[in-house]
Short mmCIF file of N, CA and C in Angstrom, two decimals:
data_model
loop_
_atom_site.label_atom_id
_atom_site.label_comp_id
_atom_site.label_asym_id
_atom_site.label_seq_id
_atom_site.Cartn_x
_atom_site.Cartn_y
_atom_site.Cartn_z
N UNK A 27 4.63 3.96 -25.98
CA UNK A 27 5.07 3.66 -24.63
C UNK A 27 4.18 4.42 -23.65
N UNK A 28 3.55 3.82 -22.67
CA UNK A 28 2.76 4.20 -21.73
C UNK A 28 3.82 5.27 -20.54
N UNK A 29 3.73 5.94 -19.79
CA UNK A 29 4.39 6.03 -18.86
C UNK A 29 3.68 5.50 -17.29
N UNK A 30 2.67 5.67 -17.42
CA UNK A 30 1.29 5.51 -16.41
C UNK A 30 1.66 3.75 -16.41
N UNK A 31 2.35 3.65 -14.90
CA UNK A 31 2.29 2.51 -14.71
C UNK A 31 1.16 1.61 -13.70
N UNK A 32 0.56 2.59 -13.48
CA UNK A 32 -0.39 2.09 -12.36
C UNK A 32 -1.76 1.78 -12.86
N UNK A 33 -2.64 2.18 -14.38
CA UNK A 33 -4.04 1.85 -14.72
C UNK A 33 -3.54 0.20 -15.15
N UNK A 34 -2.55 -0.34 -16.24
CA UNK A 34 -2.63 -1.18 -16.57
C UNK A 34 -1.84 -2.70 -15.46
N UNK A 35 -1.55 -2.20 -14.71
CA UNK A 35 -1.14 -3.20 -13.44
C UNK A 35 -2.44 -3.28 -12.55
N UNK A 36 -3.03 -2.22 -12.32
CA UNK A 36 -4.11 -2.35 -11.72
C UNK A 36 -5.54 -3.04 -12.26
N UNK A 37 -5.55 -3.41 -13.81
CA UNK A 37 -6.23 -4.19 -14.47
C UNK A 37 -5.77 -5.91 -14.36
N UNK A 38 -5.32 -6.16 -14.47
CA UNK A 38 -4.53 -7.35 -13.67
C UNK A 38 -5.02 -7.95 -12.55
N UNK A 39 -5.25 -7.09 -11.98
CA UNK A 39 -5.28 -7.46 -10.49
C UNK A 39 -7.01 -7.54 -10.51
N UNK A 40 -7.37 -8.43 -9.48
CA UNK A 40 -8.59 -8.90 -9.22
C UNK A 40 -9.08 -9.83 -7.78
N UNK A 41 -8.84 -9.31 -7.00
CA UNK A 41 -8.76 -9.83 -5.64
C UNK A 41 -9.84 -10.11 -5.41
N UNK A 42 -10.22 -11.70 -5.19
CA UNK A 42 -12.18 -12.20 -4.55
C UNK A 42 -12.06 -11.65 -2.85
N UNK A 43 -12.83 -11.41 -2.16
CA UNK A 43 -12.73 -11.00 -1.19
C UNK A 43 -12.13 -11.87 -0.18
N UNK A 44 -11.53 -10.80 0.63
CA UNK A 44 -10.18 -11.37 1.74
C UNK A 44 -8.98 -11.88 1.29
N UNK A 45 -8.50 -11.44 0.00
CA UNK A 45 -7.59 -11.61 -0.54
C UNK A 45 -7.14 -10.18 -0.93
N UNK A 46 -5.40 -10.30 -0.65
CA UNK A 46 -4.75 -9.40 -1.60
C UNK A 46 -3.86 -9.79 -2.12
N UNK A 47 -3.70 -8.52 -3.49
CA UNK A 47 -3.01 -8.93 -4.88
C UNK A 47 -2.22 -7.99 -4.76
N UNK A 48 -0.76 -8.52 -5.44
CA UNK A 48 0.22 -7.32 -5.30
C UNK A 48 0.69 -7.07 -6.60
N UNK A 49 1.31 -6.48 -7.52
CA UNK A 49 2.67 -5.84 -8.12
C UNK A 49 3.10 -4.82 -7.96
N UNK A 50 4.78 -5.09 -9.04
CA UNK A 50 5.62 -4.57 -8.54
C UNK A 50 5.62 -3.44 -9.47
N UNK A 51 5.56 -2.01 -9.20
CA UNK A 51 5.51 -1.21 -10.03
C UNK A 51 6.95 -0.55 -10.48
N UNK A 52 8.03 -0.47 -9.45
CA UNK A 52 9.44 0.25 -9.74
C UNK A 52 9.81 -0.51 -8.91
N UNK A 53 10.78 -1.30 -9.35
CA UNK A 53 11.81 -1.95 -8.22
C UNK A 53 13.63 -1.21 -9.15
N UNK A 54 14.02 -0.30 -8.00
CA UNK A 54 15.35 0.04 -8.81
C UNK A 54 16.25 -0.34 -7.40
N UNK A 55 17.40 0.48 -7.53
CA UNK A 55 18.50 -0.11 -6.58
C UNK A 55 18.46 0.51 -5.04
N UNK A 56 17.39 1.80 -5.28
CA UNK A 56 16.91 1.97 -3.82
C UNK A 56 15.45 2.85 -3.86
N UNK A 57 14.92 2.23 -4.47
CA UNK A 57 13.35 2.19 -4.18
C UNK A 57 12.32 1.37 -4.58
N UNK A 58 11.44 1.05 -4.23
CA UNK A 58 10.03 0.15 -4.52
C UNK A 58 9.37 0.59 -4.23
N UNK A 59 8.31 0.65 -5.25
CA UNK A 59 6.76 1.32 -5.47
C UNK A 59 5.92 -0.34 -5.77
N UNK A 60 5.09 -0.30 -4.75
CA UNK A 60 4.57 -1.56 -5.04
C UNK A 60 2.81 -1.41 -4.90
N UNK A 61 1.94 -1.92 -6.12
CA UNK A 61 0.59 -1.98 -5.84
C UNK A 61 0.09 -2.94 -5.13
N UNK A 62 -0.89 -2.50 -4.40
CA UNK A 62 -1.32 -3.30 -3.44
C UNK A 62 -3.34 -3.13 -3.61
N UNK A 63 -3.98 -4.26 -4.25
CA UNK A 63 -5.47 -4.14 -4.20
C UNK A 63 -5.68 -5.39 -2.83
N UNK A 64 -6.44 -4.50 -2.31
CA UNK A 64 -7.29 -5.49 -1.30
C UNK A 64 -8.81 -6.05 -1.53
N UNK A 65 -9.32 -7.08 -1.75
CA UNK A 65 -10.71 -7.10 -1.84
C UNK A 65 -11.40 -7.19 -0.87
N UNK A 66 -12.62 -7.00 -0.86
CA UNK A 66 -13.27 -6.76 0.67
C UNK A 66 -12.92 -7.91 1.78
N UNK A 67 -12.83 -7.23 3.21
CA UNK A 67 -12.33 -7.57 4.14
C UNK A 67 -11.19 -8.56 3.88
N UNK A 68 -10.45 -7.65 3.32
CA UNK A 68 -9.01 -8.11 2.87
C UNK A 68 -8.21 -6.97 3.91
N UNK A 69 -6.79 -7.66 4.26
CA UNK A 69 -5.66 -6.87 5.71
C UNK A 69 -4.84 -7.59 4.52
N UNK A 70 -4.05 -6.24 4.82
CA UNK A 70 -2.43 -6.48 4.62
C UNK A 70 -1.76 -6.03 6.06
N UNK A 71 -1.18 -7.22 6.96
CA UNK A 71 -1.20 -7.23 7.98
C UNK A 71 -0.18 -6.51 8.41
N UNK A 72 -0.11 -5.98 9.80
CA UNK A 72 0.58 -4.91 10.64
C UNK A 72 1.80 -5.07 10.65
N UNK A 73 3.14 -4.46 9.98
CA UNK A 73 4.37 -4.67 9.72
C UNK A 73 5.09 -3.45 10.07
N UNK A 74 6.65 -3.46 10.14
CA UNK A 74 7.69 -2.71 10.17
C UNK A 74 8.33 -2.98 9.12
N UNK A 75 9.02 -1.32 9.02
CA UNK A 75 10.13 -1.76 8.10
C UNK A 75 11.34 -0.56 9.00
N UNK A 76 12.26 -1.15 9.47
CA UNK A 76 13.57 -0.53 10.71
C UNK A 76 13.93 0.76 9.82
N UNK A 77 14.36 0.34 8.93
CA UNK A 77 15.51 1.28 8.25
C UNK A 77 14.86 1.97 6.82
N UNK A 78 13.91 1.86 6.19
CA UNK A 78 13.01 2.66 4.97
C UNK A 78 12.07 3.33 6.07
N UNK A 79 11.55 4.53 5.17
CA UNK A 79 10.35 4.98 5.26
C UNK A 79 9.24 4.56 3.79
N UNK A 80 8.28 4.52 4.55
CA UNK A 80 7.06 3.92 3.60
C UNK A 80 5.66 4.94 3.76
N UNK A 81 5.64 4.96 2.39
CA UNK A 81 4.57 6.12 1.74
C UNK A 81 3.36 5.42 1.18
N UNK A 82 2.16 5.72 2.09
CA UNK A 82 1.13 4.87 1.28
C UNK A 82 0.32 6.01 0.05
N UNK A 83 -0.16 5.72 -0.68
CA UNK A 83 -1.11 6.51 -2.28
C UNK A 83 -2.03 5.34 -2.24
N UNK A 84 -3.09 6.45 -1.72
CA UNK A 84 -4.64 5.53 -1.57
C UNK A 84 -5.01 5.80 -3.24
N UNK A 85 -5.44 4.87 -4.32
CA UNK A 85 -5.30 5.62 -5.07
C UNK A 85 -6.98 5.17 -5.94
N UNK A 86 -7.70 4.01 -4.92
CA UNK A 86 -8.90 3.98 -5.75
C UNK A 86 -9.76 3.20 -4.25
N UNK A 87 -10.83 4.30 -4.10
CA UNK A 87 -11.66 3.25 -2.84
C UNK A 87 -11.06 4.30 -1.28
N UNK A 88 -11.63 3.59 -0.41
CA UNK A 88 -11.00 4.12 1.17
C UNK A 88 -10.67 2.76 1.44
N UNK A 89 -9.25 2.70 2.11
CA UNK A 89 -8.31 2.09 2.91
C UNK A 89 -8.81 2.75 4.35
N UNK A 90 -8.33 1.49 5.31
CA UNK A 90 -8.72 1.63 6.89
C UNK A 90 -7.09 1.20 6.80
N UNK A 91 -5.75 2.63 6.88
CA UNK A 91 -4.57 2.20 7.18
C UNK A 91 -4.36 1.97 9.15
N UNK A 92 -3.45 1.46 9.55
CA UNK A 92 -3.61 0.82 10.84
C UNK A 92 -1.74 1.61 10.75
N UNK A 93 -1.95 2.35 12.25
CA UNK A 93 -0.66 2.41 12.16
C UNK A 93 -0.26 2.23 14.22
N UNK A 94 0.50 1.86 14.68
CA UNK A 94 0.36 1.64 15.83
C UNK A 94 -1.09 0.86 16.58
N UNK A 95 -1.61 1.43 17.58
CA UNK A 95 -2.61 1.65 17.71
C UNK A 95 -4.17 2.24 17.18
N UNK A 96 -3.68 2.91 16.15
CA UNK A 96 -4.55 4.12 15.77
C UNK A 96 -5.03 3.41 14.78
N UNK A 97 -5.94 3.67 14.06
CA UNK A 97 -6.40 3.36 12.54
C UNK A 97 -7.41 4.88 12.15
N UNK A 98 -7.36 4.59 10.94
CA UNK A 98 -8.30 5.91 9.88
C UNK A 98 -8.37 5.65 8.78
N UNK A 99 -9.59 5.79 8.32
CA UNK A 99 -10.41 5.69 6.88
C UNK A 99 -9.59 6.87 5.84
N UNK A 100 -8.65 6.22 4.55
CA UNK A 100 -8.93 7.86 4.14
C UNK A 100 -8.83 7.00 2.67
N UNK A 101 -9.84 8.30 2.56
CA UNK A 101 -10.38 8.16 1.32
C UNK A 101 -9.60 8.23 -0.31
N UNK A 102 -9.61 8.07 -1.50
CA UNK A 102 -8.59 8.18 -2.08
C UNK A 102 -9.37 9.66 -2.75
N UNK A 103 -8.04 10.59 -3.19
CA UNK A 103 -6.90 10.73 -3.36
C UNK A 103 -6.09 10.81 -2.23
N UNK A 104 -5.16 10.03 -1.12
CA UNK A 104 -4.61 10.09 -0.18
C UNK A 104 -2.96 9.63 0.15
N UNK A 105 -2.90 10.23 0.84
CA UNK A 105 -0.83 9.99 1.39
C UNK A 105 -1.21 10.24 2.65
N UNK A 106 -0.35 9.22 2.90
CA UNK A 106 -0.17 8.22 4.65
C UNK A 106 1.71 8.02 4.41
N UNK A 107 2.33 9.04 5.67
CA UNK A 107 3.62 8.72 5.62
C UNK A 107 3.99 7.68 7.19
N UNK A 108 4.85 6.49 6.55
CA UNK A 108 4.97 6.12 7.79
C UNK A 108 6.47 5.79 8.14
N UNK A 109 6.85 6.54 9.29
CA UNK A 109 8.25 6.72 9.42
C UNK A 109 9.02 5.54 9.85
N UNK A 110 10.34 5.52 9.73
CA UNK A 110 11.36 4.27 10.11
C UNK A 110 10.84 3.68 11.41
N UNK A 111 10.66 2.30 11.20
CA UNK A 111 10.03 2.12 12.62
C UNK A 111 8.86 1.73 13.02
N UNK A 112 7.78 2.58 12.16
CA UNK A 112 6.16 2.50 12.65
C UNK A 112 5.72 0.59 12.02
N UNK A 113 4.70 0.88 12.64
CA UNK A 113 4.13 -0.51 12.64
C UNK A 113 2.86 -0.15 11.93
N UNK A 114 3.05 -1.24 11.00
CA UNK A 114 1.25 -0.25 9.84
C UNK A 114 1.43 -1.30 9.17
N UNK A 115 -0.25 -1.24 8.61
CA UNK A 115 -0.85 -1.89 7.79
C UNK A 115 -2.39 -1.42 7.02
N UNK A 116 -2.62 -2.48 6.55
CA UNK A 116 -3.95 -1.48 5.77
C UNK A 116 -5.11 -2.72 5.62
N UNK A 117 -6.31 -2.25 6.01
CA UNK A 117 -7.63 -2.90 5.75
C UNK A 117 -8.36 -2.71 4.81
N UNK A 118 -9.37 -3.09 3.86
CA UNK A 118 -10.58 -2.82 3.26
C UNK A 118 -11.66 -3.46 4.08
N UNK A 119 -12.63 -2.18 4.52
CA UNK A 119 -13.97 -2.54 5.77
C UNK A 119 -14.61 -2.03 4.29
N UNK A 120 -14.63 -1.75 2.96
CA UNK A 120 -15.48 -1.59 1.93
C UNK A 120 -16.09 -2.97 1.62
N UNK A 121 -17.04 -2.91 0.55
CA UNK A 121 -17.57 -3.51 -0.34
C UNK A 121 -16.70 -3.82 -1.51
N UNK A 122 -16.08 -2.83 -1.83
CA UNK A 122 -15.48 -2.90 -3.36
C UNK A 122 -13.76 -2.93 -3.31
N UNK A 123 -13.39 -2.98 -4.31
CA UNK A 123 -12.12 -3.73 -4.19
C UNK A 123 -11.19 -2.17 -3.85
N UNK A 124 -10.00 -1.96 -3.30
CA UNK A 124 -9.34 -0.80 -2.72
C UNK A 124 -8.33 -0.86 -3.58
N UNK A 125 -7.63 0.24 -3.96
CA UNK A 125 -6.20 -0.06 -4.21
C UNK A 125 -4.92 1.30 -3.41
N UNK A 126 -4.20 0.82 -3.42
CA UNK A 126 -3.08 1.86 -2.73
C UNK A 126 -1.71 0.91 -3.47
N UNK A 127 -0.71 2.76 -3.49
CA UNK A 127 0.67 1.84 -3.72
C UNK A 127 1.71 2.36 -2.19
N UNK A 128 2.31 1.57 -2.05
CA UNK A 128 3.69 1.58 -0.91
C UNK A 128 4.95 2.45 -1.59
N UNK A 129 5.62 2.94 -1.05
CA UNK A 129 6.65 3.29 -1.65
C UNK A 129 7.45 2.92 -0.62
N UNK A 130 8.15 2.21 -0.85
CA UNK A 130 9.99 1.88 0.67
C UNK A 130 11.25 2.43 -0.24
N UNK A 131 11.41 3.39 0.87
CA UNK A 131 12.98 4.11 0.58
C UNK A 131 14.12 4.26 1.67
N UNK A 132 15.19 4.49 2.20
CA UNK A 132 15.81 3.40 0.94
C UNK A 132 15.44 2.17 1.29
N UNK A 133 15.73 1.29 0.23
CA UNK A 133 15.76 -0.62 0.08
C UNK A 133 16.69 -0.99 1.56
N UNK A 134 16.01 -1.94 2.20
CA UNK A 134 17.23 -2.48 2.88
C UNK A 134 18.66 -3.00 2.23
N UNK A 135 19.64 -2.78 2.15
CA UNK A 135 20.49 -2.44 1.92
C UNK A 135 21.47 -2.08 0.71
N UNK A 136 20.59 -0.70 0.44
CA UNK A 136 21.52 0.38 -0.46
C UNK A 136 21.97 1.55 0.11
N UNK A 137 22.43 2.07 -0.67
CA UNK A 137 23.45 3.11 -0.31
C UNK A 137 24.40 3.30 0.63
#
């Protein structure tokens, strides 16, 4: 049994450019960890979430995360917290394919 859920989901995935690929890495009754590869000039476009907070893990490549107004390159190994509310999203301005995972806590409606 593996515990490392993120090398063999991330083999899977293969995004041609301007496309992104997702799975689901933990979906329980109040959290989701979800992978997210972008291939070049690939957006995962500018969203809210009201009531979770969402944790980005840059975890292969630099992400251009977008949060409000603002945007920044960060490089992986990286954590991007974005609080109840914020408006964010994430770019690849790379060549090569990016990956990051999301974490939303809690789920809209648990607990």
């Amino acid at each position: 049994m593996a515990l490392d859920l993120f090398a063999e989901a991330l083999a899977d995935l293969d995004p041609a450019e301007g496309e992104v690929e997702t799975a689901e890495l933990v979906v329980s009754d109040d959290v989701l960890v979800k992978l997210f590869a972008l291939g070049p000039d690939a957006e995962l476009s500018p969203h809210e979430h009201g009531d979770s907070t969402n944790v980005f893990h840059i975890l292969d490549g630099e992400v251009t995360v977008v949060r409000d107004d603002e945007t920044e390159s960060i490089a992986a190994p990286g954590v991007v917290l974005h609080e109840r509310g914020d408006v964010h999203g994430a770019r690849n301005e790379t060549d090569e394919v990016v990956a990051f995972t999301a974490s939303l806590c809690p789920l809209p409606g648990s607990g």
